[in-house]
mmCIF file of C-alpha atoms and ligand atoms in Angstrom:
data_model
loop_
_atom_site.group_PDB
_atom_site.id
_atom_site.type_symbol
_atom_site.label_atom_id
_atom_site.label_comp_id
_atom_site.label_asym_id
_atom_site.label_seq_id
_atom_site.Cartn_x
_atom_site.Cartn_y
_atom_site.Cartn_z
ATOM 1 C CA MET A 243 -7.006 4.103 12.145
ATOM 2 C CA ARG A 244 -3.822 2.042 12.181
ATOM 3 C CA ASP A 245 -1.854 2.532 9.011
ATOM 4 C CA LEU A 246 -0.085 -0.359 7.311
ATOM 5 C CA SER A 247 3.343 0.529 8.675
ATOM 6 C CA LEU A 248 2.009 0.198 12.226
ATOM 7 C CA HIS A 249 0.389 -3.153 11.470
ATOM 8 C CA LEU A 250 3.694 -4.180 9.940
ATOM 9 C CA MET A 251 5.470 -3.145 13.131
ATOM 10 C CA ASP A 252 3.076 -5.328 15.189
ATOM 11 C CA ILE A 253 3.554 -8.356 12.986
ATOM 12 C CA VAL A 254 7.346 -8.027 12.785
ATOM 13 C CA GLN A 255 7.458 -7.543 16.553
ATOM 14 C CA ASN A 256 5.718 -10.912 16.873
ATOM 15 C CA SER A 257 8.372 -12.482 14.631
ATOM 16 C CA LEU A 258 11.145 -10.995 16.744
ATOM 17 C CA THR A 259 9.517 -12.191 19.952
ATOM 18 C CA ALA A 260 9.353 -15.640 18.338
ATOM 19 C CA ASN A 261 13.156 -15.474 17.935
ATOM 20 C CA ALA A 262 13.176 -15.125 14.179
ATOM 21 C CA SER A 263 16.597 -14.432 12.663
ATOM 22 C CA LYS A 264 15.217 -13.928 9.157
ATOM 23 C CA ILE A 265 12.174 -11.841 8.274
ATOM 24 C CA ASP A 266 10.932 -11.202 4.730
ATOM 25 C CA ILE A 267 8.468 -8.430 4.073
ATOM 26 C CA MET A 268 6.823 -8.220 0.693
ATOM 27 C CA ILE A 269 4.493 -5.410 -0.306
ATOM 28 C CA SER A 270 2.942 -5.825 -3.735
ATOM 29 C CA VAL A 271 0.346 -4.121 -5.857
ATOM 30 C CA LEU A 272 -1.319 -6.810 -7.958
ATOM 31 C CA ASN A 273 -4.167 -7.531 -10.362
ATOM 32 C CA GLU A 274 -4.110 -4.386 -12.479
ATOM 33 C CA ARG A 275 -3.570 -2.253 -9.383
ATOM 34 C CA GLU A 276 -6.673 -3.603 -7.711
ATOM 35 C CA ASP A 277 -5.081 -5.350 -4.734
ATOM 36 C CA LEU A 278 -2.371 -4.460 -2.264
ATOM 37 C CA ARG A 279 -0.761 -7.471 -0.639
ATOM 38 C CA VAL A 280 1.401 -7.415 2.470
ATOM 39 C CA CYS A 281 3.180 -10.630 3.348
ATOM 40 C CA ILE A 282 5.538 -11.254 6.267
ATOM 41 C CA THR A 283 7.477 -14.498 6.501
ATOM 42 C CA ASP A 284 9.677 -15.449 9.445
ATOM 43 C CA ASN A 285 11.776 -18.376 10.598
ATOM 44 C CA GLY A 286 10.781 -18.043 14.247
ATOM 45 C CA ARG A 287 9.427 -20.674 16.582
ATOM 46 C CA GLY A 288 6.019 -20.922 14.878
ATOM 47 C CA MET A 289 2.737 -22.068 16.348
ATOM 48 C CA ASP A 290 0.772 -25.283 16.388
ATOM 49 C CA GLU A 291 -2.659 -25.486 14.789
ATOM 50 C CA GLU A 292 -4.693 -25.263 17.946
ATOM 51 C CA PHE A 293 -2.883 -22.192 19.180
ATOM 52 C CA LEU A 294 -3.108 -20.565 15.764
ATOM 53 C CA LYS A 295 -6.907 -20.768 15.856
ATOM 54 C CA LYS A 296 -7.034 -18.865 19.139
ATOM 55 C CA VAL A 297 -4.630 -16.258 17.866
ATOM 56 C CA ILE A 298 -6.692 -15.493 14.786
ATOM 57 C CA ASP A 299 -9.937 -15.023 16.637
ATOM 58 C CA PRO A 300 -9.386 -14.495 20.359
ATOM 59 C CA PHE A 301 -13.023 -13.571 20.962
ATOM 60 C CA THR A 302 -14.548 -16.826 19.800
ATOM 61 C CA THR A 303 -12.686 -18.931 22.330
ATOM 62 C CA THR A 304 -14.681 -19.402 25.506
ATOM 63 C CA ARG A 305 -12.593 -18.390 28.478
ATOM 64 C CA THR A 306 -9.062 -18.408 27.251
ATOM 65 C CA THR A 307 -6.690 -19.441 29.964
ATOM 66 C CA ARG A 308 -4.075 -16.991 28.795
ATOM 67 C CA ARG A 309 -4.255 -13.419 27.622
ATOM 68 C CA VAL A 310 -4.295 -13.357 23.847
ATOM 69 C CA GLY A 311 -3.135 -10.175 22.157
ATOM 70 C CA LEU A 312 -4.617 -8.103 19.404
ATOM 71 C CA GLY A 313 -1.860 -7.508 16.846
ATOM 72 C CA ILE A 314 -3.037 -10.266 14.529
ATOM 73 C CA PRO A 315 -6.813 -9.811 14.933
ATOM 74 C CA LEU A 316 -6.463 -6.082 14.280
ATOM 75 C CA PHE A 317 -4.513 -6.667 11.068
ATOM 76 C CA LYS A 318 -7.134 -9.205 9.968
ATOM 77 C CA PHE A 319 -9.972 -6.837 10.761
ATOM 78 C CA SER A 320 -8.279 -4.032 8.888
ATOM 79 C CA ALA A 321 -7.904 -6.145 5.725
ATOM 80 C CA GLU A 322 -11.383 -7.636 5.793
ATOM 81 C CA ARG A 323 -13.039 -4.288 6.462
ATOM 82 C CA CYS A 324 -11.911 -3.032 3.076
ATOM 83 C CA GLY A 325 -12.913 -6.130 1.140
ATOM 84 C CA GLY A 326 -9.528 -7.791 1.457
ATOM 85 C CA THR A 327 -8.387 -11.132 2.798
ATOM 86 C CA PHE A 328 -6.242 -12.385 5.637
ATOM 87 C CA ASN A 329 -4.319 -15.573 6.047
ATOM 88 C CA ILE A 330 -1.796 -16.878 8.515
ATOM 89 C CA SER A 331 0.003 -20.167 8.341
ATOM 90 C CA SER A 332 2.547 -21.453 10.759
ATOM 91 C CA LYS A 333 4.548 -24.512 11.562
ATOM 92 C CA LYS A 334 5.847 -25.139 15.012
ATOM 93 C CA GLY A 335 9.619 -25.046 14.981
ATOM 94 C CA SER A 336 9.985 -23.606 11.518
ATOM 95 C CA GLY A 337 8.173 -20.313 11.048
ATOM 96 C CA THR A 338 5.137 -18.252 10.220
ATOM 97 C CA ILE A 339 3.638 -16.524 7.180
ATOM 98 C CA VAL A 340 1.159 -13.690 7.636
ATOM 99 C CA GLU A 341 -0.562 -12.390 4.523
ATOM 100 C CA ALA A 342 -3.145 -9.650 4.158
ATOM 101 C CA THR A 343 -4.634 -8.142 1.033
ATOM 102 C CA PHE A 344 -6.399 -4.824 0.724
ATOM 103 C CA LYS A 345 -8.492 -3.316 -2.042
ATOM 104 C CA VAL A 346 -6.280 -0.475 -3.255
ATOM 105 C CA ASN A 347 -9.106 1.968 -3.891
ATOM 106 C CA ASN A 348 -11.430 1.048 -1.061
ATOM 107 C CA ILE A 349 -12.200 4.051 1.120
ATOM 108 C CA ASP A 350 -11.376 2.004 4.225
ATOM 109 C CA ARG A 351 -7.955 0.881 3.037
ATOM 110 C CA PRO A 352 -5.377 2.036 5.552
ATOM 111 C CA PRO A 353 -2.645 4.183 4.007
ATOM 112 C CA LEU A 354 0.923 2.836 3.856
ATOM 113 C CA GLY A 355 2.135 5.176 6.580
ATOM 114 C CA SER A 356 5.877 5.342 7.060
ATOM 115 C CA ILE A 357 7.224 1.958 6.025
ATOM 116 C CA THR A 358 10.660 3.573 6.219
ATOM 117 C CA ASP A 359 10.274 4.455 9.905
ATOM 118 C CA THR A 360 9.110 0.928 10.651
ATOM 119 C CA ILE A 361 12.099 -0.641 8.903
ATOM 120 C CA ILE A 362 14.567 1.773 10.501
ATOM 121 C CA SER A 363 13.253 1.136 13.994
ATOM 122 C CA ILE A 364 13.461 -2.616 13.469
ATOM 123 C CA LEU A 365 17.078 -2.230 12.351
ATOM 124 C CA ILE A 366 18.000 -0.028 15.305
ATOM 125 C CA GLY A 367 16.636 -2.460 17.862
ATOM 126 C CA ASN A 368 17.810 -5.677 16.241
ATOM 127 C CA GLU A 369 21.328 -5.529 14.969
ATOM 128 C CA GLY A 370 22.181 -8.630 12.960
ATOM 129 C CA ILE A 371 18.623 -9.434 11.939
ATOM 130 C CA GLY A 372 18.276 -10.713 8.375
ATOM 131 C CA LEU A 373 15.578 -8.476 6.968
ATOM 132 C CA ASP A 374 14.456 -8.364 3.346
ATOM 133 C CA LEU A 375 11.995 -5.818 2.047
ATOM 134 C CA ILE A 376 10.595 -6.342 -1.429
ATOM 135 C CA LEU A 377 8.264 -3.852 -3.109
ATOM 136 C CA GLU A 378 6.502 -4.709 -6.339
ATOM 137 C CA CYS A 379 4.019 -3.208 -8.711
ATOM 138 C CA GLY A 380 3.454 -4.971 -12.005
ATOM 139 C CA SER A 381 6.918 -5.571 -13.413
ATOM 140 C CA ASN A 382 8.516 -2.887 -11.228
ATOM 141 C CA HIS A 383 10.543 -4.235 -8.407
ATOM 142 C CA PHE A 384 12.574 -2.840 -5.524
ATOM 143 C CA SER A 385 14.521 -4.695 -2.870
ATOM 144 C CA PHE A 386 16.411 -3.908 0.284
ATOM 145 C CA ARG A 387 18.342 -6.697 1.982
ATOM 146 C CA THR A 388 20.236 -6.257 5.214
ATOM 147 C CA ASP A 389 22.762 -8.977 4.346
ATOM 148 C CA GLU A 390 23.746 -7.072 1.183
ATOM 149 C CA VAL A 391 24.120 -3.843 3.148
ATOM 150 C CA THR A 392 26.110 -5.610 5.864
ATOM 151 C CA ASN A 393 28.495 -7.043 3.244
ATOM 152 C CA LEU A 394 29.012 -3.616 1.698
ATOM 153 C CA LEU A 395 29.686 -2.068 5.087
ATOM 154 C CA GLY A 396 32.526 -4.462 5.875
ATOM 155 C CA GLY A 397 32.388 -4.224 9.636
ATOM 156 C CA VAL A 398 30.663 -0.858 10.060
ATOM 157 C CA SER A 399 27.465 -1.228 12.080
ATOM 158 C CA ILE A 400 24.166 -0.965 10.239
ATOM 159 C CA SER A 401 22.844 1.177 13.080
ATOM 160 C CA GLU A 402 25.467 3.926 12.587
ATOM 161 C CA TYR A 403 23.688 7.226 12.026
ATOM 162 C CA GLU A 404 25.085 7.795 8.516
ATOM 163 C CA VAL A 405 24.214 4.264 7.444
ATOM 164 C CA LEU A 406 20.658 4.612 8.711
ATOM 165 C CA GLU A 407 20.269 7.942 6.921
ATOM 166 C CA TRP A 408 21.465 6.343 3.693
ATOM 167 C CA ILE A 409 19.001 3.472 4.191
ATOM 168 C CA ARG A 410 16.232 5.983 4.905
ATOM 169 C CA GLY A 411 16.856 7.777 1.623
ATOM 170 C CA TYR A 412 17.126 4.524 -0.314
ATOM 171 C CA LEU A 413 13.825 3.214 1.069
ATOM 172 C CA GLU A 414 11.977 6.516 0.538
ATOM 173 C CA GLU A 415 13.142 6.540 -3.054
ATOM 174 C CA GLY A 416 12.105 2.904 -3.575
ATOM 175 C CA ILE A 417 8.630 3.502 -2.175
ATOM 176 C CA LYS A 418 8.210 6.521 -4.401
ATOM 177 C CA VAL A 419 9.430 4.757 -7.534
ATOM 178 C CA ILE A 420 7.279 1.660 -7.027
ATOM 179 C CA PHE A 421 4.096 3.078 -5.493
ATOM 180 C CA GLY A 422 4.138 6.733 -6.543
ATOM 181 C CA GLY A 423 0.955 7.535 -8.452
ATOM 182 C CA VAL A 424 -0.292 3.981 -7.788
ATOM 183 C CA LEU A 425 -1.254 4.310 -4.127
ATOM 184 C CA ASN A 426 -2.884 7.709 -3.801
ATOM 185 C CA GLU A 427 -1.016 8.550 -0.573
ATOM 186 C CA VAL A 428 2.384 8.227 -2.319
ATOM 187 C CA SER A 429 3.222 11.089 -4.634
ATOM 188 C CA SER A 430 5.196 10.307 -7.771
HETATM 189 N N1 ATP B 559 5.299 -14.853 13.963
HETATM 190 C C1 ATP B 559 4.946 -15.523 15.068
HETATM 191 N N2 ATP B 559 5.649 -16.616 15.469
HETATM 192 C C2 ATP B 559 5.284 -17.311 16.572
HETATM 193 N N3 ATP B 559 4.252 -16.975 17.369
HETATM 194 C C3 ATP B 559 3.526 -15.906 17.032
HETATM 195 C C4 ATP B 559 3.823 -15.122 15.875
HETATM 196 N N4 ATP B 559 2.904 -14.129 15.785
HETATM 197 C C5 ATP B 559 2.098 -14.274 16.831
HETATM 198 N N5 ATP B 559 2.456 -15.323 17.596
HETATM 199 C C6 ATP B 559 1.791 -15.796 18.826
HETATM 200 O O1 ATP B 559 0.471 -15.321 18.795
HETATM 201 C C7 ATP B 559 0.189 -14.521 19.927
HETATM 202 C C8 ATP B 559 -0.788 -13.435 19.532
HETATM 203 O O2 ATP B 559 -0.179 -12.470 18.684
HETATM 204 P P1 ATP B 559 -0.782 -11.010 18.622
HETATM 205 O O3 ATP B 559 0.136 -10.125 17.887
HETATM 206 O O4 ATP B 559 -2.185 -11.081 18.138
HETATM 207 O O5 ATP B 559 -0.839 -10.571 20.142
HETATM 208 P P2 ATP B 559 0.397 -10.351 21.146
HETATM 209 O O6 ATP B 559 1.663 -10.197 20.387
HETATM 210 O O7 ATP B 559 0.317 -11.437 22.189
HETATM 211 O O8 ATP B 559 -0.018 -8.998 21.837
HETATM 212 P P3 ATP B 559 -0.086 -7.556 21.152
HETATM 213 O O9 ATP B 559 0.297 -7.722 19.700
HETATM 214 O O10 ATP B 559 -1.496 -7.107 21.323
HETATM 215 O O11 ATP B 559 0.902 -6.751 21.904
HETATM 216 C C9 ATP B 559 1.546 -14.046 20.412
HETATM 217 O O12 ATP B 559 1.516 -13.777 21.786
HETATM 218 C C10 ATP B 559 2.425 -15.234 20.070
HETATM 219 O O13 ATP B 559 2.341 -16.212 21.081
HETATM 220 MG MG1 MG B 560 1.721 -8.920 18.708
#
């Protein structure tokens, strides 16, 4: 089973391939802890409507002329299998929003996995990317923004080992504070 951090990696990889310079990731527990929502917004090249249809359901198209991948369909399947929802909207030339919700306590909900590892590997491979990670549960809120970190660093690279280790600790702490005891895989 693909955990959420691996799905996240797939979706962010798509944004990077689409030349996004800004990627927002929001992970929220909503509705009295019933739903987990993962939303990824990018400012990449986007897709037109016709292409978007093929992307969402590559198997329904009769004889696609090009190979269509599985990152998006797998994420959709994963959400819908546990009673959740999936939505993608895109505008050619301006960007894409991918949103999936999961039922927090459904037995088939994929666990978070290591969101920290996903974020760190994105940062290592894509220096200069504007990445925001927001975590929310009820009124609790945590954010990590690369532009804030970059400002603080004043010229030191975000992919320096010590910087990445600091980011790792900060993210681990944030995940624990926001989702500890709420998502059963995160201890409080
Ligand atoms: N954020 C995005 N911006 C622009 N185009 C996108 C975006 N996400 C997906 N696409 C387009 O949709 C296609 C299908 O995406 P999907 O992740 O399902 O498969 P893939 O990336 O082609 O292959 P795979 O993920 O299996 O390695 C991509 O090849 C790309 O053309
Ligand atoms: Mg992909």
